Coordinates of C-alpha atoms and ligand atoms in Angstrom, one line a residue:
M1 CA 59.5 83.0 -39.5
K2 CA 57.7 84.9 -42.2
G3 CA 54.1 85.7 -42.8
K4 CA 51.4 87.6 -40.9
V5 CA 50.2 86.9 -37.2
I6 CA 46.5 86.9 -36.4
I7 CA 45.8 86.5 -32.5
L8 CA 42.2 85.2 -31.8
F9 CA 41.6 86.7 -28.5
G10 CA 39.1 86.2 -25.9
S11 CA 38.0 84.3 -22.8
P12 CA 38.0 80.8 -22.3
G13 CA 34.6 79.4 -24.1
A14 CA 34.8 82.6 -26.3
G15 CA 34.7 80.5 -29.6
K16 CA 38.1 80.5 -30.4
G17 CA 38.6 76.8 -31.2
T18 CA 35.5 76.8 -33.3
Q19 CA 36.1 80.2 -35.2
A20 CA 40.0 78.6 -35.8
R21 CA 38.5 75.6 -37.5
R22 CA 36.5 77.6 -39.6
L23 CA 39.5 80.2 -40.8
V24 CA 41.6 77.3 -41.2
Q25 CA 39.5 75.9 -44.0
E26 CA 38.7 79.3 -45.6
F27 CA 41.8 80.5 -45.8
G28 CA 44.6 78.0 -45.1
L29 CA 46.2 79.6 -42.4
K30 CA 48.3 77.3 -40.0
H31 CA 46.6 77.0 -36.6
I32 CA 48.7 77.0 -33.4
S33 CA 46.6 76.3 -30.4
T34 CA 48.6 76.0 -27.3
G35 CA 45.5 74.3 -25.6
E36 CA 45.7 71.7 -28.1
I37 CA 49.3 71.0 -28.1
L38 CA 49.2 70.8 -24.4
R39 CA 46.5 68.5 -23.9
A40 CA 48.1 66.1 -26.9
E41 CA 51.2 66.1 -24.6
V42 CA 49.1 65.1 -21.8
R43 CA 47.6 62.6 -23.8
D44 CA 50.9 61.2 -25.6
G45 CA 52.2 60.9 -21.6
S46 CA 55.3 63.0 -22.7
E47 CA 57.7 65.0 -20.0
L48 CA 56.0 68.2 -20.8
G49 CA 52.8 66.4 -20.5
K50 CA 53.4 65.4 -17.0
K51 CA 54.5 68.8 -15.7
V52 CA 51.5 70.3 -16.9
Q53 CA 48.7 68.0 -16.9
E54 CA 47.8 68.9 -13.1
I55 CA 47.9 72.8 -13.4
M56 CA 45.8 72.4 -16.6
E57 CA 43.2 70.4 -14.6
A58 CA 42.9 72.8 -12.0
G59 CA 42.5 75.5 -14.4
E60 CA 45.5 77.4 -13.9
L61 CA 48.2 78.8 -16.6
V62 CA 50.9 77.1 -17.7
P63 CA 54.2 78.7 -16.8
D64 CA 55.0 81.3 -19.5
E65 CA 58.7 79.9 -20.1
L66 CA 57.1 76.6 -21.3
V67 CA 54.4 77.9 -23.6
N68 CA 56.7 80.8 -24.7
E69 CA 59.3 77.3 -26.1
I70 CA 56.4 76.0 -27.8
I71 CA 55.4 79.1 -29.9
R72 CA 59.0 79.9 -30.3
K73 CA 59.7 76.3 -32.1
R74 CA 56.5 76.4 -34.0
M75 CA 57.0 79.7 -35.5
N76 CA 60.5 79.8 -36.0
D77 CA 60.7 76.3 -37.8
S78 CA 58.0 77.2 -40.3
H79 CA 57.1 79.7 -43.0
C80 CA 53.7 80.3 -44.0
E81 CA 52.8 82.6 -46.6
S82 CA 49.0 82.7 -45.8
G83 CA 50.0 83.4 -42.3
F84 CA 50.0 82.0 -38.7
L85 CA 46.6 82.1 -36.5
L86 CA 47.2 81.8 -32.8
D87 CA 44.7 80.6 -30.4
G88 CA 45.0 80.5 -26.5
Y89 CA 48.4 82.6 -26.9
P90 CA 49.6 84.9 -25.8
R91 CA 47.6 85.1 -22.3
T92 CA 49.9 86.9 -19.9
V93 CA 51.6 90.4 -21.2
Q94 CA 55.1 88.5 -20.6
Q95 CA 53.9 86.5 -23.4
A96 CA 52.7 89.2 -25.4
E97 CA 55.9 90.5 -25.1
E98 CA 57.7 87.1 -26.2
L99 CA 55.6 87.0 -29.2
R100 CA 56.6 90.5 -30.3
A101 CA 60.5 89.1 -30.3
I102 CA 59.5 86.1 -31.9
A103 CA 57.4 87.9 -34.9
G104 CA 60.0 90.4 -35.5
E105 CA 59.4 91.8 -38.6
S106 CA 56.0 90.1 -39.2
P107 CA 52.7 92.3 -38.3
V108 CA 50.7 91.1 -35.7
F109 CA 47.0 91.7 -35.5
V110 CA 44.5 90.7 -32.7
I111 CA 40.8 89.9 -33.2
N112 CA 38.9 89.9 -29.9
L113 CA 35.8 88.1 -29.5
L114 CA 33.7 89.3 -26.8
V115 CA 31.5 87.4 -24.9
D116 CA 28.9 87.8 -21.8
E117 CA 30.1 85.5 -19.0
K118 CA 26.6 84.3 -18.6
V119 CA 26.9 82.9 -21.8
I120 CA 30.1 81.6 -21.5
L121 CA 29.2 79.3 -18.4
D122 CA 26.5 77.7 -20.5
R123 CA 28.8 77.0 -23.3
L124 CA 31.7 75.7 -21.5
S125 CA 29.5 73.6 -19.3
G126 CA 27.9 72.4 -22.3
R127 CA 30.8 71.7 -24.8
L128 CA 31.5 68.3 -25.9
S129 CA 34.8 67.3 -28.1
C130 CA 36.4 64.9 -30.1
P131 CA 39.5 63.3 -28.4
Q132 CA 40.8 61.9 -31.5
C133 CA 40.1 65.2 -34.4
G134 CA 39.3 67.9 -31.9
K135 CA 36.2 68.7 -33.2
I136 CA 34.3 71.0 -31.1
Y137 CA 30.5 70.3 -30.3
N138 CA 28.3 71.7 -27.6
V139 CA 25.2 69.9 -26.0
A140 CA 22.7 72.3 -27.2
S141 CA 23.2 71.5 -30.6
S142 CA 21.8 68.5 -32.6
A143 CA 25.2 67.6 -34.0
S144 CA 26.4 66.1 -30.5
A145 CA 23.3 64.0 -29.8
G146 CA 24.6 60.8 -31.2
G147 CA 27.4 60.9 -28.6
A148 CA 29.7 60.2 -31.6
C149 CA 32.0 62.6 -33.7
E150 CA 30.4 62.9 -37.1
N151 CA 33.8 63.6 -38.7
C152 CA 35.4 60.7 -37.5
G153 CA 33.1 58.6 -35.5
A154 CA 34.9 58.5 -32.2
Q155 CA 33.1 58.8 -28.7
L156 CA 32.7 62.7 -27.8
V157 CA 34.3 63.5 -24.1
Q158 CA 33.6 66.2 -22.0
R159 CA 37.1 68.3 -21.0
R160 CA 38.2 68.0 -17.5
D161 CA 38.7 71.3 -16.7
D162 CA 35.1 72.1 -18.2
R163 CA 33.5 71.7 -14.5
G164 CA 31.7 74.1 -12.5
E165 CA 34.3 75.0 -9.8
I166 CA 37.4 74.9 -12.7
I167 CA 35.4 77.1 -15.3
A168 CA 34.9 79.9 -12.1
E169 CA 38.9 79.7 -11.8
R170 CA 39.7 79.9 -15.3
L171 CA 37.4 82.9 -15.8
R172 CA 39.2 84.4 -13.0
I173 CA 42.8 83.9 -14.1
Y174 CA 41.3 85.3 -17.6
R175 CA 40.4 88.7 -15.7
E176 CA 43.2 89.1 -13.7
Q177 CA 46.3 88.0 -16.2
T178 CA 45.0 87.5 -19.6
R179 CA 42.6 90.5 -19.9
P180 CA 45.8 93.1 -19.6
V181 CA 47.0 91.6 -22.5
I182 CA 44.1 94.0 -24.4
N183 CA 45.8 97.0 -23.4
F184 CA 49.3 96.1 -24.6
Y185 CA 47.6 95.5 -28.3
S186 CA 45.0 98.0 -28.3
S187 CA 47.3 100.9 -27.7
R188 CA 49.8 99.5 -30.8
G189 CA 46.7 99.6 -33.4
N190 CA 46.0 96.4 -35.8
Y191 CA 43.3 95.1 -33.0
F192 CA 39.7 94.7 -34.0
V193 CA 36.9 93.7 -31.5
V194 CA 33.8 91.0 -32.7
D195 CA 30.5 90.5 -30.9
G196 CA 31.1 86.6 -30.1
S197 CA 28.0 86.2 -28.8
R198 CA 25.8 85.8 -32.1
E199 CA 25.3 82.3 -33.6
V200 CA 28.2 80.6 -34.8
G201 CA 27.8 81.5 -38.9
E202 CA 27.1 85.4 -37.9
V203 CA 30.3 85.3 -35.9
F204 CA 32.6 83.7 -38.7
Q205 CA 31.1 86.2 -41.3
S206 CA 32.6 89.4 -38.9
V207 CA 35.9 87.4 -38.3
A208 CA 36.2 86.0 -42.2
R209 CA 35.8 90.0 -42.8
I210 CA 38.7 91.1 -41.0
V211 CA 40.9 88.2 -41.7
G212 CA 40.5 88.9 -45.7
E213 CA 41.1 92.7 -44.8
I214 CA 44.3 91.8 -43.1
R215 CA 45.4 89.4 -45.7
G216 CA 45.0 92.1 -48.4
Ligands
LIG1 P1 42.6 76.7 -24.2 O1 42.5 75.1 -24.3 O2 43.2 77.7 -24.9 O3 41.2 77.0 -23.4 P2 40.5 78.4 -23.4 O4 41.3 79.4 -23.7 O5 40.0 78.5 -22.1 O6 39.3 78.3 -24.3 P3 38.5 77.4 -24.8 O7 39.1 76.1 -25.5 O8 38.1 76.7 -23.5 O9 37.5 78.1 -25.6 P4 37.1 78.5 -27.1 O10 37.3 80.0 -26.8 O11 38.3 77.8 -28.1 O12 35.8 78.0 -27.2 P5 35.1 76.8 -28.0 O13 35.5 77.1 -29.3 O14 35.6 75.6 -27.5 O15 43.6 76.2 -22.8 C1 43.4 75.2 -21.8 C2 44.5 75.5 -20.9 O16 45.7 75.3 -21.5 C3 44.5 76.6 -20.0 O17 43.4 76.5 -18.8 C4 45.7 76.6 -19.4 O18 45.8 75.7 -18.7 C5 46.7 75.8 -20.6 N1 47.2 77.2 -21.6 C6 46.8 77.1 -23.0 N2 47.4 78.1 -23.3 C7 48.2 78.6 -22.4 C8 49.1 79.7 -22.3 N3 49.2 80.9 -23.6 N4 49.5 80.1 -21.6 C9 49.5 79.5 -20.2 N5 48.7 78.0 -20.2 C10 48.3 78.1 -21.3 O19 33.5 77.1 -27.6 C11 33.3 76.6 -26.3 C12 31.9 76.0 -26.5 O20 30.8 77.0 -27.2 C13 31.6 74.8 -27.2 O21 30.7 74.0 -26.7 C14 31.1 75.1 -28.9 O22 30.5 74.5 -29.6 C15 30.5 76.8 -28.4 N6 30.2 78.0 -29.1 C16 31.3 78.3 -29.8 N7 31.2 79.6 -30.3 C17 29.7 79.3 -29.8 C18 28.8 80.5 -30.4 N8 29.1 81.3 -31.4 N9 27.1 80.3 -30.3 C19 27.2 79.2 -29.5 N10 28.0 78.3 -29.1 C20 29.0 78.4 -29.2

């Protein structure tokens, strides 16, 4: 692989997917979202999808070796001069170590979107998404009012893991298994923190400034 690696990091509902879509438009980065890839496998009923469906619906983490294999394939098969944008990976220290091996000489940068848990709960319980093009909405925004995607017209849906007790489980796993990944990166430099609790456009301005600096 060739190209810088930028990780959009944060708890469930921090806004990684929302910001990633804008960054791709602005900078032409290659976006790799493990959550989106896994959901597509479940929708297609593939062998991998059958293996992970129950785990994802329970809000648990898919085993490291399965996710690492997805990332290894996507990154080794690609040369993206504009760089790679990872969203939802790495989520354990073991995945972070694997990514170091996959990235090799390519530098890795982390942008951590910080959002308070109370805000996260509102965001996730109100999230709607388009099953066809993946655009993300929230019931709090007028864009979702018609119930159809403004991009492609498909009926918006609620994710199966965006229900009360499953959200709580995802946040517990984030605290226990994913937050330690921050130490892995903050001690190595190339680590940025952004206040993700602000309005989407304001968060984007901060994130885009950092990505601009990273790309030089
Ligand atoms: P994944 O899809 O990665 O889910 P997640 O990390 O829980 O993140 P989310 O998609 O829930 O949130 P987000 O940060 O993208 O927020 P969004 O922009 O949508 O993973 C799903 C599952 O797959 C996992 O639970 C696991 O089972 C498996 N998996 C995936 N990767 C794995 C890995 N590496 N290892 C093991 N298992 C893995 O925004 C959320 C809502 O907030 C939306 O409604 C949006 O409109 C709204 N919003 C966003 N930004 C703002 C803002 N600034 N102001 C107001 N509202 C906002």
